[in-house]
Structures are given as structure tokens and as C-alpha cells.
Short mmCIF file of C-alpha atoms and ligand atoms in Angstrom, two decimals:
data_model
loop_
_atom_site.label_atom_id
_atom_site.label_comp_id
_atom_site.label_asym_id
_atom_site.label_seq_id
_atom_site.Cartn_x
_atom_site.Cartn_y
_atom_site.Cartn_z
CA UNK A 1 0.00 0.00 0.00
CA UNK A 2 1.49 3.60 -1.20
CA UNK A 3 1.87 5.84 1.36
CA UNK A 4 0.29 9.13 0.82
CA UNK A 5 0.63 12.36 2.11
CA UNK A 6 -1.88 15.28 2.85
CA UNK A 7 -2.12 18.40 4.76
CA UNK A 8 -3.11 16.80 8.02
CA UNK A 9 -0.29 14.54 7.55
CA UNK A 10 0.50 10.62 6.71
CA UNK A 11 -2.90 8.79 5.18
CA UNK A 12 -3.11 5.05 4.93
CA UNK A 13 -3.72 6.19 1.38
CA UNK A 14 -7.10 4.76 1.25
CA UNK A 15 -9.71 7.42 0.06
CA UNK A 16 -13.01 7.05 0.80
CA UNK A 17 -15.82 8.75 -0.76
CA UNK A 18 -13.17 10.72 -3.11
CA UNK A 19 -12.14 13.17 -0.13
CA UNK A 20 -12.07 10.81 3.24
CA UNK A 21 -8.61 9.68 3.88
CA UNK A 22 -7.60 7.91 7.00
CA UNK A 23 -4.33 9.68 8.74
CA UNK A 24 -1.61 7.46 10.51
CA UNK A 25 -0.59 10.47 12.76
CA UNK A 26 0.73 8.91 16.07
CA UNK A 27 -1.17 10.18 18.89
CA UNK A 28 0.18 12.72 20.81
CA UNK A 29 3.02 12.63 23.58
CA UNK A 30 1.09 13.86 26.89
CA UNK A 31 -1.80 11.19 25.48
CA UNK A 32 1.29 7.76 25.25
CA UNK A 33 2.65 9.12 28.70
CA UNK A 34 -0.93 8.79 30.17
CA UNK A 35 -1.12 5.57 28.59
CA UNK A 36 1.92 4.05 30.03
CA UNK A 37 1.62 5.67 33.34
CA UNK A 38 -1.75 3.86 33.76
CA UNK A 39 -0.35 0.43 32.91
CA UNK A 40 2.85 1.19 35.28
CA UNK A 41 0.35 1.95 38.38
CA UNK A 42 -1.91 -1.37 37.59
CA UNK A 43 1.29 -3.36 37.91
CA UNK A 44 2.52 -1.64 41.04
CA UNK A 45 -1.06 -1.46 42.57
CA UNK A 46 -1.44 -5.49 41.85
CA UNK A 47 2.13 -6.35 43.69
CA UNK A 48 0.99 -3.64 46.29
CA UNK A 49 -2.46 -4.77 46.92
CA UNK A 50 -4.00 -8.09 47.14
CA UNK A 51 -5.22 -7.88 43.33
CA UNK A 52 -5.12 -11.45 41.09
CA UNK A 53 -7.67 -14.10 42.11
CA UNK A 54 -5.86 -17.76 41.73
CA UNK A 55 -7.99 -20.99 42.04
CA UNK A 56 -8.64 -21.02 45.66
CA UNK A 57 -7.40 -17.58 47.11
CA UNK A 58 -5.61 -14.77 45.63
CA UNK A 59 -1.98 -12.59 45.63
CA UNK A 60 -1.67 -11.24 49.18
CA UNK A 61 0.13 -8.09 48.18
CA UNK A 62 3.52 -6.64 49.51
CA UNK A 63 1.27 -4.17 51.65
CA UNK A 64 -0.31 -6.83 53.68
CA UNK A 65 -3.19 -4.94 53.59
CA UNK A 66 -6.80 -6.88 54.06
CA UNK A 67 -10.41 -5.33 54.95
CA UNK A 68 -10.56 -7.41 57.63
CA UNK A 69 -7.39 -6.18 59.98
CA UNK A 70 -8.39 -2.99 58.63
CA UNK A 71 -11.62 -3.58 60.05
CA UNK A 72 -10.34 -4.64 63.09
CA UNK A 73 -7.47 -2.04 63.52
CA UNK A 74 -10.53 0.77 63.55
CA UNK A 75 -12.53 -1.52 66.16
CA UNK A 76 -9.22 -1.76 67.89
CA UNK A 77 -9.12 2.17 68.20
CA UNK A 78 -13.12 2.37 69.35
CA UNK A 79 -12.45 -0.06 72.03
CA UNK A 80 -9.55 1.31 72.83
CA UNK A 81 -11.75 4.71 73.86
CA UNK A 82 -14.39 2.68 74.77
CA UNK A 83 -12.30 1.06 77.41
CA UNK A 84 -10.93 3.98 79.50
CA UNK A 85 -14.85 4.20 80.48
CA UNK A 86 -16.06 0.65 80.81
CA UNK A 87 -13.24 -0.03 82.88
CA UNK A 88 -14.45 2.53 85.42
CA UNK A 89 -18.70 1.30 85.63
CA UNK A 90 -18.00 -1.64 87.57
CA UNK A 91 -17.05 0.17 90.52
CA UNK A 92 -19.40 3.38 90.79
CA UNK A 93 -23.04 3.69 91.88
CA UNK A 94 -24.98 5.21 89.30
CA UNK A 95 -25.51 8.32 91.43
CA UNK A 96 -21.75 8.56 90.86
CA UNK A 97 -21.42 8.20 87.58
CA UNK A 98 -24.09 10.41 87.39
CA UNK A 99 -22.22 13.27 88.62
CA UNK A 100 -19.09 12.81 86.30
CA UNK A 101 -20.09 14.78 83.33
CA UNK A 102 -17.70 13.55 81.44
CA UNK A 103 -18.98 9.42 81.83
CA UNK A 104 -22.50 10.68 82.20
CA UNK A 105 -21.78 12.05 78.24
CA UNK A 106 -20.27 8.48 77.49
CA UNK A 107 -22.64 6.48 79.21
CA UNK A 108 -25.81 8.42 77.82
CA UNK A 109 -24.86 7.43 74.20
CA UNK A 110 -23.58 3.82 75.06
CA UNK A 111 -27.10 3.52 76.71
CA UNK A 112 -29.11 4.50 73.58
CA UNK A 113 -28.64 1.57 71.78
CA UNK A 114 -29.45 -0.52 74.99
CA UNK A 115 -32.93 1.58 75.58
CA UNK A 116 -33.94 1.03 71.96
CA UNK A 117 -33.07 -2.32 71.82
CA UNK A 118 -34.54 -3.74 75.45
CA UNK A 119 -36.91 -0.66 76.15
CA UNK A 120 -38.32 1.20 73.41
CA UNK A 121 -41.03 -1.64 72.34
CA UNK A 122 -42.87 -0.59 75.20
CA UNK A 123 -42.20 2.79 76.84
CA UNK A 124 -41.64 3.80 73.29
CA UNK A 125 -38.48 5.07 71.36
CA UNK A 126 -37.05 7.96 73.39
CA UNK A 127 -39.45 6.46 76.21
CA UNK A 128 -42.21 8.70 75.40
CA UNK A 129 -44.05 6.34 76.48
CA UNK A 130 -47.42 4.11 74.78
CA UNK A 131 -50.85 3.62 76.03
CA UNK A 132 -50.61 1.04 79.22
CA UNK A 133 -46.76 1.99 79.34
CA UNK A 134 -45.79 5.12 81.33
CA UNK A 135 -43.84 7.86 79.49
CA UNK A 136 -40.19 8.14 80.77
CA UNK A 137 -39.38 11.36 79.90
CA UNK A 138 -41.28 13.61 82.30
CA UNK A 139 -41.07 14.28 85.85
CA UNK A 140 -44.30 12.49 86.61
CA UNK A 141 -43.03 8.91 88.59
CA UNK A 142 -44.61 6.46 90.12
CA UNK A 143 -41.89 5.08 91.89
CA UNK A 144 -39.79 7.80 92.01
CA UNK A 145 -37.39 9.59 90.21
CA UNK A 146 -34.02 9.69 92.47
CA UNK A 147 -31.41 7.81 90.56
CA UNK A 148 -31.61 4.58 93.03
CA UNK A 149 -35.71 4.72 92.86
CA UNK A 150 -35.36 4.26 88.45
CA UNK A 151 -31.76 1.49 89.01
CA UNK A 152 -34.40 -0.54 91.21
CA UNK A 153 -37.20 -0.11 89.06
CA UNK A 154 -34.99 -1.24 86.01
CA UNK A 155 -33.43 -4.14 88.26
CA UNK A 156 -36.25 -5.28 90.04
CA UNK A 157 -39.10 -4.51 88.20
CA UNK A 158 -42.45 -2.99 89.21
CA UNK A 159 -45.86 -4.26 89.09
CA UNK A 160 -48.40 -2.04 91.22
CA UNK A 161 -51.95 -3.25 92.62
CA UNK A 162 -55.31 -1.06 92.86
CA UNK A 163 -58.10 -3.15 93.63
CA UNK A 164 -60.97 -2.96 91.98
CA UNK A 165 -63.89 -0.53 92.93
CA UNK A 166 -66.43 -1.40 91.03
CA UNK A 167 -69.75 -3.43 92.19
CA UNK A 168 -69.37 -4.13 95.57
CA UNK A 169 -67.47 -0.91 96.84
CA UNK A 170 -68.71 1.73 94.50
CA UNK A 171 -72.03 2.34 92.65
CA UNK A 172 -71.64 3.92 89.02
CA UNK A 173 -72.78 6.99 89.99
CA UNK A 174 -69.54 7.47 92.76
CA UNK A 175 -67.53 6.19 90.02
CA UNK A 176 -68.64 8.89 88.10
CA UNK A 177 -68.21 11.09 90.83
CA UNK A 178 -64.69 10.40 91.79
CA UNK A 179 -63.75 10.42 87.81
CA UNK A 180 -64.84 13.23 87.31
CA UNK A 181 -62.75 14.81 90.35
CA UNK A 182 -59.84 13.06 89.25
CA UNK A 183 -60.33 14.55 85.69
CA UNK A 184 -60.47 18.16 87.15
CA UNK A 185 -58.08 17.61 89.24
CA UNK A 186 -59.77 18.47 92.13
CA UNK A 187 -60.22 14.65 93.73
CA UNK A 188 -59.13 15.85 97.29
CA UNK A 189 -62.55 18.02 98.03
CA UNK A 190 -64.30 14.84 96.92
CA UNK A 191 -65.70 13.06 100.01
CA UNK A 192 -66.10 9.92 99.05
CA UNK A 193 -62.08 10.10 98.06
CA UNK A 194 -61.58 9.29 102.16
CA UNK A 195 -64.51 7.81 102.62
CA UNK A 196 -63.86 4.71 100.34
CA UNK A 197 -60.25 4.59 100.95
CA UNK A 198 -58.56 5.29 98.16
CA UNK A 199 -56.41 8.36 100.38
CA UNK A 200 -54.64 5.24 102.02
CA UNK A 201 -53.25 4.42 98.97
CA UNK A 202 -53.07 7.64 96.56
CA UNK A 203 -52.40 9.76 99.84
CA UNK A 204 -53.95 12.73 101.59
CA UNK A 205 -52.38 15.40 99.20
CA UNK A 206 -54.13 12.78 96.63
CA UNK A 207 -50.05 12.82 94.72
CA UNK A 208 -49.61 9.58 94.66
CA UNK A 209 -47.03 7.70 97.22
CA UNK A 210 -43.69 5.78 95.70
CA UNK A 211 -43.62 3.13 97.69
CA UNK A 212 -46.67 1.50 96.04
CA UNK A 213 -46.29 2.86 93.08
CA UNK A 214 -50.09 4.38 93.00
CA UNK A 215 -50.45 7.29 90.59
CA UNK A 216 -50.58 10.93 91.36
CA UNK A 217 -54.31 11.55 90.51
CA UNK A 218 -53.52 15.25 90.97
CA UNK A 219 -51.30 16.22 88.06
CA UNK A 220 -53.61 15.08 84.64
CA UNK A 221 -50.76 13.02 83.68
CA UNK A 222 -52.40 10.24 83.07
CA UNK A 223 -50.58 6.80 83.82
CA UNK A 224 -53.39 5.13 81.85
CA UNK A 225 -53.61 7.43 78.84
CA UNK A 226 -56.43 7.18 76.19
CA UNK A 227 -58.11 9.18 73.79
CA UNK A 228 -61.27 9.37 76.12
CA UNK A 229 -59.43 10.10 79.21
CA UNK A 230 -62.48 10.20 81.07
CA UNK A 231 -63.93 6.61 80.07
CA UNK A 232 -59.74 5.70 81.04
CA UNK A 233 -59.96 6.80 84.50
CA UNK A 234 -63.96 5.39 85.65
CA UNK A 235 -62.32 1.80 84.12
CA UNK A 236 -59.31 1.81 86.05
CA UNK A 237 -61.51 2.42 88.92
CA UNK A 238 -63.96 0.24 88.13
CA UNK A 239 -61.68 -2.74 87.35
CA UNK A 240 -58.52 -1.71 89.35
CA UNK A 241 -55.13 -2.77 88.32
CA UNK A 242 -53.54 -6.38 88.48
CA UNK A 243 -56.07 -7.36 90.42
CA UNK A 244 -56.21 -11.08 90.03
CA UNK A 245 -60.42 -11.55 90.92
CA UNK A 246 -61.35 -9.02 88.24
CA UNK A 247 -60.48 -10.59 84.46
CA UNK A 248 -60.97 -6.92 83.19
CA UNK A 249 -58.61 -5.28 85.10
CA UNK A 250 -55.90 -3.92 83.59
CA UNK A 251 -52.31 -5.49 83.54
CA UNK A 252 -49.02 -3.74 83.83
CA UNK A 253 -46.15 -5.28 84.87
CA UNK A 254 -42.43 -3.83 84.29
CA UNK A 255 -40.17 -6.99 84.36
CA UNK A 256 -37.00 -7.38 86.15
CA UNK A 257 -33.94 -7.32 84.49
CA UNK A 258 -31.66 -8.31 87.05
CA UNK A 259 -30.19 -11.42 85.45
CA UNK A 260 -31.11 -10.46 82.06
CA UNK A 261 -28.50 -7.32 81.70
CA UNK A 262 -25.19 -6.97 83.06
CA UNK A 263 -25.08 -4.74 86.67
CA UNK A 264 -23.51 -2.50 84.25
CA UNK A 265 -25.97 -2.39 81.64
CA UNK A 266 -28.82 -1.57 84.26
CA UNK A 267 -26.92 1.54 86.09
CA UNK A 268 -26.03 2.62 82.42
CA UNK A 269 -29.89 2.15 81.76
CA UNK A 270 -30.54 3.97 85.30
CA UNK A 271 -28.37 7.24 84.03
CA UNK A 272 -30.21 7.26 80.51
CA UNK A 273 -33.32 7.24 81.99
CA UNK A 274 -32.79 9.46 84.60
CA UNK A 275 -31.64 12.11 82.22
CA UNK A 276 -34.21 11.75 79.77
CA UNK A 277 -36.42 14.06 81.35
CA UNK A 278 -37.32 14.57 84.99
CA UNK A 279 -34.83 12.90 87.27
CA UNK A 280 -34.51 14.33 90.58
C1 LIG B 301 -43.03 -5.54 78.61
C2 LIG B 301 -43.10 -4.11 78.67
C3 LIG B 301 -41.95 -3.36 79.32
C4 LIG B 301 -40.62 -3.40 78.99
C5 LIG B 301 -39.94 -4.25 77.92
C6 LIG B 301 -39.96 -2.45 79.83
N1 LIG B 301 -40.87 -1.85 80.66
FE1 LIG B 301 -40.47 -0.42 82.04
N2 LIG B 301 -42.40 -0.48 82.67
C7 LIG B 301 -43.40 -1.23 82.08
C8 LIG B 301 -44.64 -1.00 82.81
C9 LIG B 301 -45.99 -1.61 82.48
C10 LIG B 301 -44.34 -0.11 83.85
C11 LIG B 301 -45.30 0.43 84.90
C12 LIG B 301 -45.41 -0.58 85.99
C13 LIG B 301 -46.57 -0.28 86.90
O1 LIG B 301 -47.45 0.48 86.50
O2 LIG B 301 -46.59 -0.78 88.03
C14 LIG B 301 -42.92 0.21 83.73
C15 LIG B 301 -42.25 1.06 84.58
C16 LIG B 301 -40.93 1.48 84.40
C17 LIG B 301 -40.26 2.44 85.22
C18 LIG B 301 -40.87 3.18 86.41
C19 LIG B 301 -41.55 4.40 85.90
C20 LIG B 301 -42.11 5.28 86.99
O3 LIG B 301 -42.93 6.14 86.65
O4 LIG B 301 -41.73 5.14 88.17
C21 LIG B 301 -39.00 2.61 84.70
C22 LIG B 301 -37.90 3.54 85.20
C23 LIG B 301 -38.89 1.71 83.57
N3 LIG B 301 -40.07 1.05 83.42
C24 LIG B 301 -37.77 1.57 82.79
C25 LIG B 301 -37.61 0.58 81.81
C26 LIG B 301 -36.36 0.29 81.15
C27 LIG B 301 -35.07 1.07 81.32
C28 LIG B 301 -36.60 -0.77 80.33
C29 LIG B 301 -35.60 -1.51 79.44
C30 LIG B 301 -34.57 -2.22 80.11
C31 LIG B 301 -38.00 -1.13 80.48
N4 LIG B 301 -38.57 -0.29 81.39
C32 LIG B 301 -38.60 -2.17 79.79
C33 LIG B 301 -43.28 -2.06 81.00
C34 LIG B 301 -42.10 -2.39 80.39
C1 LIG B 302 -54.37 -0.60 97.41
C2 LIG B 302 -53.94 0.68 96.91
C3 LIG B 302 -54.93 1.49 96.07
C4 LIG B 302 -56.20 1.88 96.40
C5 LIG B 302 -57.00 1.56 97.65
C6 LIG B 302 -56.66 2.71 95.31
N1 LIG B 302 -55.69 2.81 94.34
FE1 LIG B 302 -55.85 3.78 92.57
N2 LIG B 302 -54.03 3.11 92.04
C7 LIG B 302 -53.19 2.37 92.81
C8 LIG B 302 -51.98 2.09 92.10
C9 LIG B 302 -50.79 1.30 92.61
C10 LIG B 302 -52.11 2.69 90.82
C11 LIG B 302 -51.11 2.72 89.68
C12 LIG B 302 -51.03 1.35 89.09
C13 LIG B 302 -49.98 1.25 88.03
O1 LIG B 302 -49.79 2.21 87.27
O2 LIG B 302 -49.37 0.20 87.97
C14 LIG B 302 -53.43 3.32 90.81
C15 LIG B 302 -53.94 4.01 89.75
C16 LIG B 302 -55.13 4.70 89.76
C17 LIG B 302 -55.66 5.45 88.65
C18 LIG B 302 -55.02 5.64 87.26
C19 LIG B 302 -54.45 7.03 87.15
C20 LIG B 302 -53.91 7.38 85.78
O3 LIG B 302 -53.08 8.30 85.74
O4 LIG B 302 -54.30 6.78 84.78
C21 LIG B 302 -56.85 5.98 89.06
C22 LIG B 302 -57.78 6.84 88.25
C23 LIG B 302 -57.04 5.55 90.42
N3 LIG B 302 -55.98 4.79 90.80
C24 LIG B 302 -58.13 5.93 91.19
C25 LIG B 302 -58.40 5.39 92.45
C26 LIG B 302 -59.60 5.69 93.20
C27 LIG B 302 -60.67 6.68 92.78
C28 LIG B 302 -59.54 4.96 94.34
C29 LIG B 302 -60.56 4.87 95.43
C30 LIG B 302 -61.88 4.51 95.03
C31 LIG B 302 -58.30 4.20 94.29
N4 LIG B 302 -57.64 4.52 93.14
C32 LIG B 302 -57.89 3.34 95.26
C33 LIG B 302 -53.44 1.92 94.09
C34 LIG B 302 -54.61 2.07 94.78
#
């Protein structure tokens, strides 16, 4: 084949068309020295980096490197933090740890995962709480809210008993009566409030008293929320709570998980409550 010559350059000599010729130019230096520079870093990234795969495994590399020790170099480093904090729990009350800002911070975002994972189905993620399950993050306790009262809550669990009132201790219409003081918060001036006993439980200022665990009727936070607060309060009355002789009553138990988390785990649980909302 003749070589041929035109203004762009060398052609191949073939013309197509009558005015198409094909150039043999070679393509230009800065575009080879990219092409060879690409080539030289596959070669040195394949003996640096585990790169070729062989039948049953591949190169290793000269690096050493995997994703795995990688992996576990990071986790190293985590635990590593991690550590100078853990190692400390084990020995403090939670009122202590508590009062170290510093492992209150740490222990508060260790304890998230914890709440959300053992907690959240039923007082609800953040522990706003659910209908039947109180809310955890306002001041408003039925045990109490000092540090030890939520760790033995947690730990122990709770489970607390109001007798039913209905039938045989109140008629309706004093249901109605004592619901609708409770509703307006004014169930202290109510007579029959004394006179059928429940001040022995809920207490003369009518706030509740921690020991049993028996709401504050008082404050319209309502333990046993509902949509019809109203028609909530005359059937918690009516059928009391946990009460084993009434199949209507309603049930709320907090379990214990003493046994089930770590001492640890509990008090971290204890300091993540606490601060949620209205520790005291
Ligand atoms: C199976 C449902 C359930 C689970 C799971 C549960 N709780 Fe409870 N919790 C309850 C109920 C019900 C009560 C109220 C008990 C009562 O009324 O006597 C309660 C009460 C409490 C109280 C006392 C609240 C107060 O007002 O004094 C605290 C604190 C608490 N729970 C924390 C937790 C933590 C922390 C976890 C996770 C480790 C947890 N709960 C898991 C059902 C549950
Ligand atoms: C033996 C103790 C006891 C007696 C007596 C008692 N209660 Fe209770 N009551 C409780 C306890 C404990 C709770 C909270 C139960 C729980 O949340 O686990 C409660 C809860 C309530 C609640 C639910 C409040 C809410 O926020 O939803 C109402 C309403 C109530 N009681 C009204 C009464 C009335 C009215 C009487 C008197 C007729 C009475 N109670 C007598 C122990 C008692």
C-alpha cells in the first residue's frame, strides 16, 4: 500500500468517498505518557495490593493490607476509647457516675442503643411512652425519680396493685363522681375520696405515694392514657389494676432485668433514663 501524504499529515492512502482519507498520525506525547503511566500503576497497585484471584485464594500483596485487619485495627481504636470508660462502671453507683459529666456524656450514648433495643417496644423510642406503658421522659413517677428509685425499678421490676372498685365498693354513679374529680383535678374536696379509701393508697395530698407505686391523681398526667381520658380513668376504677379476681382489670407489669443485663448495663440504663427528662 502507497503511502500518501496530505495536509493533516501521513494517510493510509485509502480514500473514501473521493475526499475521506484515513491519517496514521501517532497520537500525541502527553496522550502515550498517560497511557503508560496507567499500565505502570496497575502493575505496582497489583504487587501492592492483594489484586489477582488464583484458584482457591488470591496474591496477598507486599502491603499486607486486608479489609478485615483494617476492620479490626478501627474496632481496635473504638475499644480502645471505649475502654478507658467501661473499665471505670464496675465500681461506681450510678448516682456517681451520674455526677461525672464527662462518663455521664459516654454512658448516655452507650445507653441508647441498649434503651432502643430492650426498652423502646414498650415505653416507646425515646421512652415517650405508649398507652398502658408510662412515658419516661417527664417528671411524673410512680416510683420515684431519684437515681436509686429508676436502678431498682430497672433491676427489680415494678408491678403495682389497685383493687378494683367497682360493684361491691362503689355504685356507678360514685364512680362517676370520683372520675370526674380526678379529671379536674380536684379529687381531694371529693368526700367519698376518704370515705372509700382510696387516700390510704393515693395519699392525703391525693399525689400519689412511691412506695406503692399508686399514681398521682392530681397532676392530669395520666398513667393510663387514652383518647377518652375520662372513660380511662372510671375503668381503672372500676376494674382496678392487676387485680387477680377481676379478668378486666388492667395489667401492667415492668419486668426485672436483674439477670437479664449486666449490673452494668442496668446503672447505664438507670443514668439514661434518669436524664431523659425529669430525674430528681
Ligand atoms: C413488657 C413491657 C416493658 C418493657 C420491655 C420495659 N418496661 Fe419499664 N415499665 C413497664 C410497665 C408496664 C411499667 C409500669 C409498671 C406499673 O405500673 O406498676 C414500667 C415502669 C418502668 C419504670 C418506672 C416508671 C415510673 O414512673 O416510676 C422505669 C424507670 C422503667 N419502666 C424503665 C424501663 C427500662 C429502662 C426498660 C428496658 C430495660 C424497660 N422499662 C422495659 C413495662 C415495660
Ligand atoms: C391498694 C392501693 C390502692 C387503692 C386503695 C386505690 N388505688 Fe388507685 N391506684 C393504685 C396504684 C398502685 C395505681 C397505679 C397502678 C400502676 O400504674 O401500675 C393506681 C392508679 C389509679 C388510677 C389511674 C391514674 C392514671 O393516671 O391513669 C386511678 C384513676 C385511680 N388509681 C383511682 C383510684 C380511686 C378513685 C380509688 C378509690 C376509690 C383508688 N384509686 C384506690 C393503688 C390504689
Amino acid at each position: 500500500m502507497s503511502e500518501d501524504k496530505n495536509r493533516y499529515g501521513q494517510t493510509t492512502g485509502h480514500v473514501w468517498d473521493e475526499t475521506l482519507a484515513e491519517l496514521t498520525n501517532p497520537p500525541p506525547k502527553w496522550w502515550m505518557l498517560g497511557l503508560h503511566a496507567s499500565w505502570i500503576l496497575v502493575v505496582l497497585y497489583s504487587l501492592y495490593y492483594p489484586t489477582w484471584p488464583l484458584i482457591s485464594s488470591h496474591t496477598k500483596g507486599l502491603a499486607g493490607w486486608t479489609s478485615i485487619s483494617e476492620f479490626k485495627k478501627d474496632m481496635k481504636e473504638v475499644e480502645d476509647v471505649r475502654a478507658k470508660y467501661e473499665n471505670k462502671l464496675p465500681g461506681m453507683t450510678a448516682a456517681a457516675i451520674l455526677a461525672d459529666n464527662e462518663l455521664k456524656n459516654y454512658v448516655v450514648r452507650s445507653a441508647k442503643v441498649l434503651f432502643g433495643d430492650n426498652c423502646a417496644a414498650c415505653h416507646g423510642s425515646g421512652g415517650a411512652g405508649n398507652p398502658g406503658f408510662p412515658a419516661l421522659v417527664d417528671d411524673d413517677w410512680l416510683y420515684g425519680g431519684t437515681i436509686e428509685n429508676i436502678e431498682q425499678s430497672i433491676a427489680m421490676g415494678r408491678k403495682g396493685m389497685m383493687p378494683k372498685m367497682g360493684g361491691a365498693q362503689l355504685t356507678d354513679e360514685e364512680i362517676d363522681k370520683l372520675a370526674n374529680a380526678i379529671y379536674n383535678g380536684t379529687v381531694t374536696k371529693e368526700p367519698l375520696y376518704a370515705a372509700k379509701g382510696c387516700i390510704g393508697c393515693h395519699g392525703p395530698d391525693g399525689k400519689g405515694m412511691a412506695a406503692l407505686g399508686s399514681a398521682n391523681l392530681t397532676d392530669k398526667i395520666w398513667r393510663f392514657k387514652s383518647k377518652d381520658q375520662l372513660a380511662s380513668i372510671k375503668y381503672t376504677i372500676k376494674h382496678g389494676v392487676n387485680d387477680p379476681s377481676d379478668p378486666k382489670t388492667r395489667n401492667a407489669e415492668m419486668p426485672s432485668w436483674k439477670g437479664r443485663l449486666t449490673d452494668t448495663q442496668i446503672k447505664k440504663l438507670a443514668v439514661y433514663v434518669h436524664q431523659l427528662g425529669g430525674g430528681q
